[in-house]
mmCIF file of C-alpha atoms and ligand atoms in Angstrom:
data_model
loop_
_atom_site.group_PDB
_atom_site.id
_atom_site.type_symbol
_atom_site.label_atom_id
_atom_site.label_comp_id
_atom_site.label_asym_id
_atom_site.label_seq_id
_atom_site.Cartn_x
_atom_site.Cartn_y
_atom_site.Cartn_z
ATOM 1 C CA MET A 23 0.741 43.935 -51.191
ATOM 2 C CA SER A 24 2.701 40.868 -50.430
ATOM 3 C CA ARG A 25 3.318 38.905 -47.356
ATOM 4 C CA GLU A 26 6.966 39.606 -47.821
ATOM 5 C CA HIS A 27 6.310 43.308 -47.846
ATOM 6 C CA TRP A 28 4.277 43.168 -44.681
ATOM 7 C CA ASP A 29 6.986 40.920 -43.054
ATOM 8 C CA ARG A 30 9.567 43.629 -43.869
ATOM 9 C CA GLU A 31 7.374 46.321 -42.425
ATOM 10 C CA ALA A 32 6.825 44.516 -39.041
ATOM 11 C CA ALA A 33 10.045 45.481 -37.217
ATOM 12 C CA THR A 34 9.463 49.203 -37.516
ATOM 13 C CA PHE A 35 5.624 49.190 -37.768
ATOM 14 C CA ASP A 36 5.055 50.347 -34.200
ATOM 15 C CA ASP A 37 7.180 53.410 -34.689
ATOM 16 C CA GLU A 38 4.265 55.432 -36.055
ATOM 17 C CA ALA A 39 2.293 56.995 -33.259
ATOM 18 C CA ASP A 40 -1.074 55.470 -34.289
ATOM 19 C CA HIS A 41 0.401 52.101 -34.995
ATOM 20 C CA GLY A 42 2.228 51.346 -31.660
ATOM 21 C CA LEU A 43 0.103 53.669 -29.515
ATOM 22 C CA ALA A 44 3.186 54.195 -27.268
ATOM 23 C CA ASP A 45 2.096 57.805 -26.465
ATOM 24 C CA PRO A 46 -0.581 57.494 -23.672
ATOM 25 C CA ALA A 47 -2.436 60.387 -25.059
ATOM 26 C CA VAL A 48 -2.651 58.795 -28.598
ATOM 27 C CA ARG A 49 -3.583 55.558 -27.014
ATOM 28 C CA ALA A 50 -6.358 57.325 -24.920
ATOM 29 C CA ALA A 51 -7.761 58.937 -28.160
ATOM 30 C CA TRP A 52 -8.005 55.573 -29.899
ATOM 31 C CA ARG A 53 -9.539 53.934 -26.741
ATOM 32 C CA ALA A 54 -12.301 56.659 -26.568
ATOM 33 C CA LEU A 55 -12.851 56.341 -30.400
ATOM 34 C CA LEU A 56 -13.320 52.647 -30.286
ATOM 35 C CA LEU A 57 -15.242 52.369 -27.010
ATOM 36 C CA GLY A 58 -17.692 55.002 -28.416
ATOM 37 C CA VAL A 59 -18.830 52.659 -31.317
ATOM 38 C CA LEU A 60 -18.202 49.232 -30.087
ATOM 39 C CA PRO A 61 -21.003 47.206 -28.036
ATOM 40 C CA PRO A 62 -19.974 46.848 -24.398
ATOM 41 C CA ALA A 63 -17.413 44.260 -23.406
ATOM 42 C CA PRO A 64 -17.212 41.378 -23.238
ATOM 43 C CA ALA A 65 -18.051 40.992 -26.790
ATOM 44 C CA ARG A 66 -16.295 38.837 -29.459
ATOM 45 C CA VAL A 67 -14.035 40.967 -31.742
ATOM 46 C CA VAL A 68 -12.099 39.851 -34.783
ATOM 47 C CA ASP A 69 -9.332 42.129 -35.662
ATOM 48 C CA LEU A 70 -8.653 41.536 -39.324
ATOM 49 C CA GLY A 71 -5.284 42.455 -40.494
ATOM 50 C CA CYS A 72 -4.383 42.950 -36.927
ATOM 51 C CA GLY A 73 -0.648 43.790 -37.662
ATOM 52 C CA THR A 74 1.410 43.819 -34.488
ATOM 53 C CA GLY A 75 -1.611 43.470 -32.349
ATOM 54 C CA THR A 76 -1.799 46.884 -30.937
ATOM 55 C CA LEU A 77 -5.740 47.235 -31.151
ATOM 56 C CA THR A 78 -6.124 43.723 -30.066
ATOM 57 C CA ARG A 79 -4.053 44.749 -27.003
ATOM 58 C CA LEU A 80 -6.160 47.776 -26.341
ATOM 59 C CA LEU A 81 -9.538 45.997 -26.679
ATOM 60 C CA THR A 82 -8.344 42.856 -24.548
ATOM 61 C CA ASP A 83 -7.385 45.397 -21.814
ATOM 62 C CA GLU A 84 -10.981 46.618 -21.932
ATOM 63 C CA GLY A 85 -12.356 43.152 -21.472
ATOM 64 C CA TYR A 86 -13.098 42.292 -25.095
ATOM 65 C CA VAL A 87 -12.433 38.672 -26.367
ATOM 66 C CA VAL A 88 -10.364 39.340 -29.463
ATOM 67 C CA ASP A 89 -9.104 37.008 -32.264
ATOM 68 C CA GLY A 90 -6.561 38.453 -34.528
ATOM 69 C CA LEU A 91 -5.760 37.470 -38.162
ATOM 70 C CA ASP A 92 -2.832 38.632 -40.479
ATOM 71 C CA LEU A 93 -1.260 37.566 -43.592
ATOM 72 C CA SER A 94 2.236 38.246 -42.173
ATOM 73 C CA PRO A 95 3.915 35.741 -39.894
ATOM 74 C CA GLU A 96 6.214 38.435 -38.713
ATOM 75 C CA MET A 97 3.304 40.638 -37.861
ATOM 76 C CA VAL A 98 1.584 37.739 -36.046
ATOM 77 C CA ARG A 99 4.596 36.897 -34.185
ATOM 78 C CA ARG A 100 4.859 40.332 -32.712
ATOM 79 C CA ALA A 101 1.258 40.305 -31.958
ATOM 80 C CA ARG A 102 1.322 36.977 -30.034
ATOM 81 C CA ALA A 103 4.156 38.577 -27.853
ATOM 82 C CA LYS A 104 2.084 41.585 -27.329
ATOM 83 C CA VAL A 105 -1.103 39.812 -26.564
ATOM 84 C CA PRO A 106 -0.453 36.280 -25.242
ATOM 85 C CA GLU A 107 -3.963 35.777 -24.225
ATOM 86 C CA ALA A 108 -5.447 36.501 -27.588
ATOM 87 C CA ARG A 109 -5.741 33.871 -30.314
ATOM 88 C CA PHE A 110 -4.069 34.730 -33.742
ATOM 89 C CA THR A 111 -4.070 33.012 -37.050
ATOM 90 C CA VAL A 112 -1.787 33.596 -40.053
ATOM 91 C CA GLY A 113 -4.105 33.952 -42.985
ATOM 92 C CA ASP A 114 -5.668 35.875 -45.860
ATOM 93 C CA ALA A 115 -8.353 38.439 -44.831
ATOM 94 C CA ALA A 116 -9.821 38.004 -48.362
ATOM 95 C CA ASP A 117 -11.163 34.771 -47.281
ATOM 96 C CA PRO A 118 -10.637 34.582 -43.489
ATOM 97 C CA PRO A 119 -10.319 30.964 -42.150
ATOM 98 C CA LEU A 120 -12.517 31.768 -39.126
ATOM 99 C CA GLU A 121 -15.862 30.655 -37.789
ATOM 100 C CA PRO A 122 -18.720 32.186 -39.763
ATOM 101 C CA ALA A 123 -21.420 34.148 -37.927
ATOM 102 C CA ALA A 124 -19.446 34.091 -34.619
ATOM 103 C CA TYR A 125 -18.334 37.654 -34.000
ATOM 104 C CA ASP A 126 -20.182 40.592 -32.509
ATOM 105 C CA VAL A 127 -17.438 42.928 -34.023
ATOM 106 C CA VAL A 128 -15.503 42.878 -37.255
ATOM 107 C CA LEU A 129 -12.699 45.318 -36.904
ATOM 108 C CA GLY A 130 -10.376 46.419 -39.614
ATOM 109 C CA ARG A 131 -7.948 49.323 -39.429
ATOM 110 C CA HIS A 132 -5.863 50.267 -42.442
ATOM 111 C CA VAL A 133 -6.433 46.797 -44.156
ATOM 112 C CA LEU A 134 -9.335 47.024 -46.659
ATOM 113 C CA TRP A 135 -7.475 49.367 -48.825
ATOM 114 C CA ALA A 136 -4.605 46.899 -49.180
ATOM 115 C CA LEU A 137 -6.684 43.991 -50.372
ATOM 116 C CA PRO A 138 -6.843 43.320 -54.187
ATOM 117 C CA ASP A 139 -10.554 42.998 -54.080
ATOM 118 C CA PRO A 140 -11.971 44.911 -51.095
ATOM 119 C CA ALA A 141 -15.696 44.424 -51.852
ATOM 120 C CA ALA A 142 -15.401 40.702 -52.113
ATOM 121 C CA ALA A 143 -13.306 40.785 -48.958
ATOM 122 C CA PHE A 144 -15.859 42.913 -47.135
ATOM 123 C CA ALA A 145 -18.669 40.564 -48.068
ATOM 124 C CA ALA A 146 -16.709 37.689 -46.427
ATOM 125 C CA TRP A 147 -16.001 39.857 -43.316
ATOM 126 C CA ALA A 148 -19.825 40.576 -43.089
ATOM 127 C CA GLY A 149 -20.208 36.701 -42.980
ATOM 128 C CA LEU A 150 -18.220 36.572 -39.733
ATOM 129 C CA LEU A 151 -20.831 38.633 -37.908
ATOM 130 C CA VAL A 152 -23.465 37.289 -35.642
ATOM 131 C CA PRO A 153 -26.945 38.826 -36.508
ATOM 132 C CA GLY A 154 -26.794 42.363 -35.084
ATOM 133 C CA GLY A 155 -23.109 42.391 -35.171
ATOM 134 C CA VAL A 156 -21.238 45.678 -36.090
ATOM 135 C CA ALA A 157 -18.370 46.310 -38.651
ATOM 136 C CA VAL A 158 -15.955 48.994 -37.721
ATOM 137 C CA LEU A 159 -13.435 50.108 -40.466
ATOM 138 C CA VAL A 160 -10.796 52.700 -40.036
ATOM 139 C CA GLU A 161 -9.351 53.788 -43.423
ATOM 140 C CA GLY A 162 -8.014 56.845 -45.306
ATOM 141 C CA ARG A 163 -6.876 58.290 -48.500
ATOM 142 C CA TRP A 164 -3.503 59.373 -47.371
ATOM 143 C CA ALA A 165 -1.054 62.088 -48.586
ATOM 144 C CA THR A 166 1.031 59.351 -50.225
ATOM 145 C CA GLY A 167 -1.914 58.809 -52.736
ATOM 146 C CA ALA A 168 -2.531 55.313 -51.223
ATOM 147 C CA GLY A 169 -5.721 54.324 -49.478
ATOM 148 C CA LEU A 170 -9.399 54.048 -50.017
ATOM 149 C CA PRO A 171 -11.619 57.341 -50.117
ATOM 150 C CA ALA A 172 -14.634 57.141 -47.738
ATOM 151 C CA GLU A 173 -17.066 57.298 -50.604
ATOM 152 C CA ALA A 174 -15.632 54.136 -51.984
ATOM 153 C CA ALA A 175 -15.519 52.298 -48.561
ATOM 154 C CA ALA A 176 -19.136 53.356 -47.962
ATOM 155 C CA ALA A 177 -20.139 51.997 -51.589
ATOM 156 C CA ILE A 178 -18.508 48.656 -50.759
ATOM 157 C CA VAL A 179 -20.242 48.309 -47.340
ATOM 158 C CA ARG A 180 -23.637 49.292 -48.894
ATOM 159 C CA GLY A 181 -23.082 46.917 -51.802
ATOM 160 C CA ALA A 182 -22.768 44.065 -49.209
ATOM 161 C CA GLY A 183 -26.377 44.995 -48.216
ATOM 162 C CA ARG A 184 -25.308 46.953 -44.976
ATOM 163 C CA GLU A 185 -25.645 50.484 -43.883
ATOM 164 C CA ALA A 186 -22.620 52.726 -43.533
ATOM 165 C CA THR A 187 -22.058 55.732 -41.501
ATOM 166 C CA VAL A 188 -18.666 57.689 -42.037
ATOM 167 C CA GLN A 189 -17.125 59.558 -39.221
ATOM 168 C CA PRO A 190 -14.167 61.717 -40.294
ATOM 169 C CA LEU A 191 -11.146 61.605 -38.053
ATOM 170 C CA PRO A 192 -9.243 64.903 -38.358
ATOM 171 C CA ASP A 193 -8.231 64.935 -34.552
ATOM 172 C CA PRO A 194 -4.395 65.288 -34.258
ATOM 173 C CA ALA A 195 -4.638 63.331 -31.033
ATOM 174 C CA LEU A 196 -5.387 60.066 -33.005
ATOM 175 C CA TRP A 197 -2.316 60.556 -35.117
ATOM 176 C CA GLY A 198 0.285 62.244 -32.866
ATOM 177 C CA ARG A 199 0.435 65.143 -35.350
ATOM 178 C CA ALA A 200 -1.706 67.367 -37.462
ATOM 179 C CA ILE A 201 -3.020 65.702 -40.617
ATOM 180 C CA THR A 202 -4.204 67.170 -43.990
ATOM 181 C CA ASP A 203 -5.405 64.073 -45.616
ATOM 182 C CA GLU A 204 -8.638 62.012 -45.481
ATOM 183 C CA ARG A 205 -8.953 59.686 -42.539
ATOM 184 C CA TYR A 206 -12.151 58.268 -41.274
ATOM 185 C CA LEU A 207 -14.104 55.546 -39.225
ATOM 186 C CA LEU A 208 -16.905 53.726 -41.008
ATOM 187 C CA LEU A 209 -19.449 52.165 -38.728
ATOM 188 C CA SER A 210 -21.886 49.540 -40.109
ATOM 189 C CA ARG A 211 -24.491 48.657 -37.463
ATOM 190 C CA HIS A 212 -26.664 46.521 -39.632
HETATM 191 C C1 SAM B 312 -1.301 49.193 -42.409
HETATM 192 S S1 SAM B 312 -1.308 47.666 -41.478
HETATM 193 C C2 SAM B 312 -2.418 47.765 -40.173
HETATM 194 C C3 SAM B 312 -2.278 46.912 -38.959
HETATM 195 C C4 SAM B 312 -3.228 47.056 -37.990
HETATM 196 N N1 SAM B 312 -4.632 46.840 -38.420
HETATM 197 C C5 SAM B 312 -3.124 48.350 -37.323
HETATM 198 O O1 SAM B 312 -4.051 49.293 -37.576
HETATM 199 O O2 SAM B 312 -2.176 48.566 -36.479
HETATM 200 C C6 SAM B 312 -1.913 46.508 -42.622
HETATM 201 C C7 SAM B 312 -1.881 45.022 -42.111
HETATM 202 O O3 SAM B 312 -2.711 44.251 -42.869
HETATM 203 C C8 SAM B 312 -1.992 43.013 -43.143
HETATM 204 N N2 SAM B 312 -2.440 42.387 -44.469
HETATM 205 C C9 SAM B 312 -2.187 42.853 -45.656
HETATM 206 N N3 SAM B 312 -2.882 42.088 -46.533
HETATM 207 C C10 SAM B 312 -3.607 41.193 -45.896
HETATM 208 C C11 SAM B 312 -4.333 40.083 -46.212
HETATM 209 N N4 SAM B 312 -4.596 39.652 -47.526
HETATM 210 N N5 SAM B 312 -4.844 39.336 -45.188
HETATM 211 C C12 SAM B 312 -4.493 39.608 -43.957
HETATM 212 N N6 SAM B 312 -3.841 40.596 -43.497
HETATM 213 C C13 SAM B 312 -3.377 41.426 -44.494
HETATM 214 C C14 SAM B 312 -0.638 43.299 -43.095
HETATM 215 O O4 SAM B 312 0.285 42.289 -42.988
HETATM 216 C C15 SAM B 312 -0.474 44.363 -42.136
HETATM 217 O O5 SAM B 312 -0.241 43.836 -40.722
#
């Protein structure tokens, strides 16, 4: 999807419960999920396809040092306002213009599915990690028909020479409503 598409999405992006995390209960659910898989703070995190910076905000509040990257200048403008202390870059996550082997965590929520060549992109993401760094992907195959099934995401990660563990995310607390489609967190520790 194009930069223009995501620029248009930016103004209303946070309206979805899991995007804006405006509901404290939904935010608490994401906090618990992410802190349960991340190394302890402070650690360097790169939030790829960071959108309006909601997860960057959450993790910065927990003491992580987070860099965000997004293709959409409108998303990044909002992210900078939301997290003034983080560093954001406008750029393509398919080939991130970021320091290689520098991050303890690569985080991508709802981004890999949108890239034209997710396998090539994930291989580039893995190159951002320090030895022993972890990759955390949150993806889904949504009721709309869009998205990336867990099996496909796991195959991409394993194809890059890393292990993959998939945790289904059916808990309505994460989404602000009950869901019937496939949503998951993929954790790759090595
Ligand atoms: C569904 S949103 C998810 C935003 C954020 N990760 C979140 O979970 O709130 C997808 C994001 O990926 C960004 N994006 C799409 N294609 C991209 C690309 N090639 N490089 C970087 N960001 C991209 C979009 O601009 C948008 O902000």
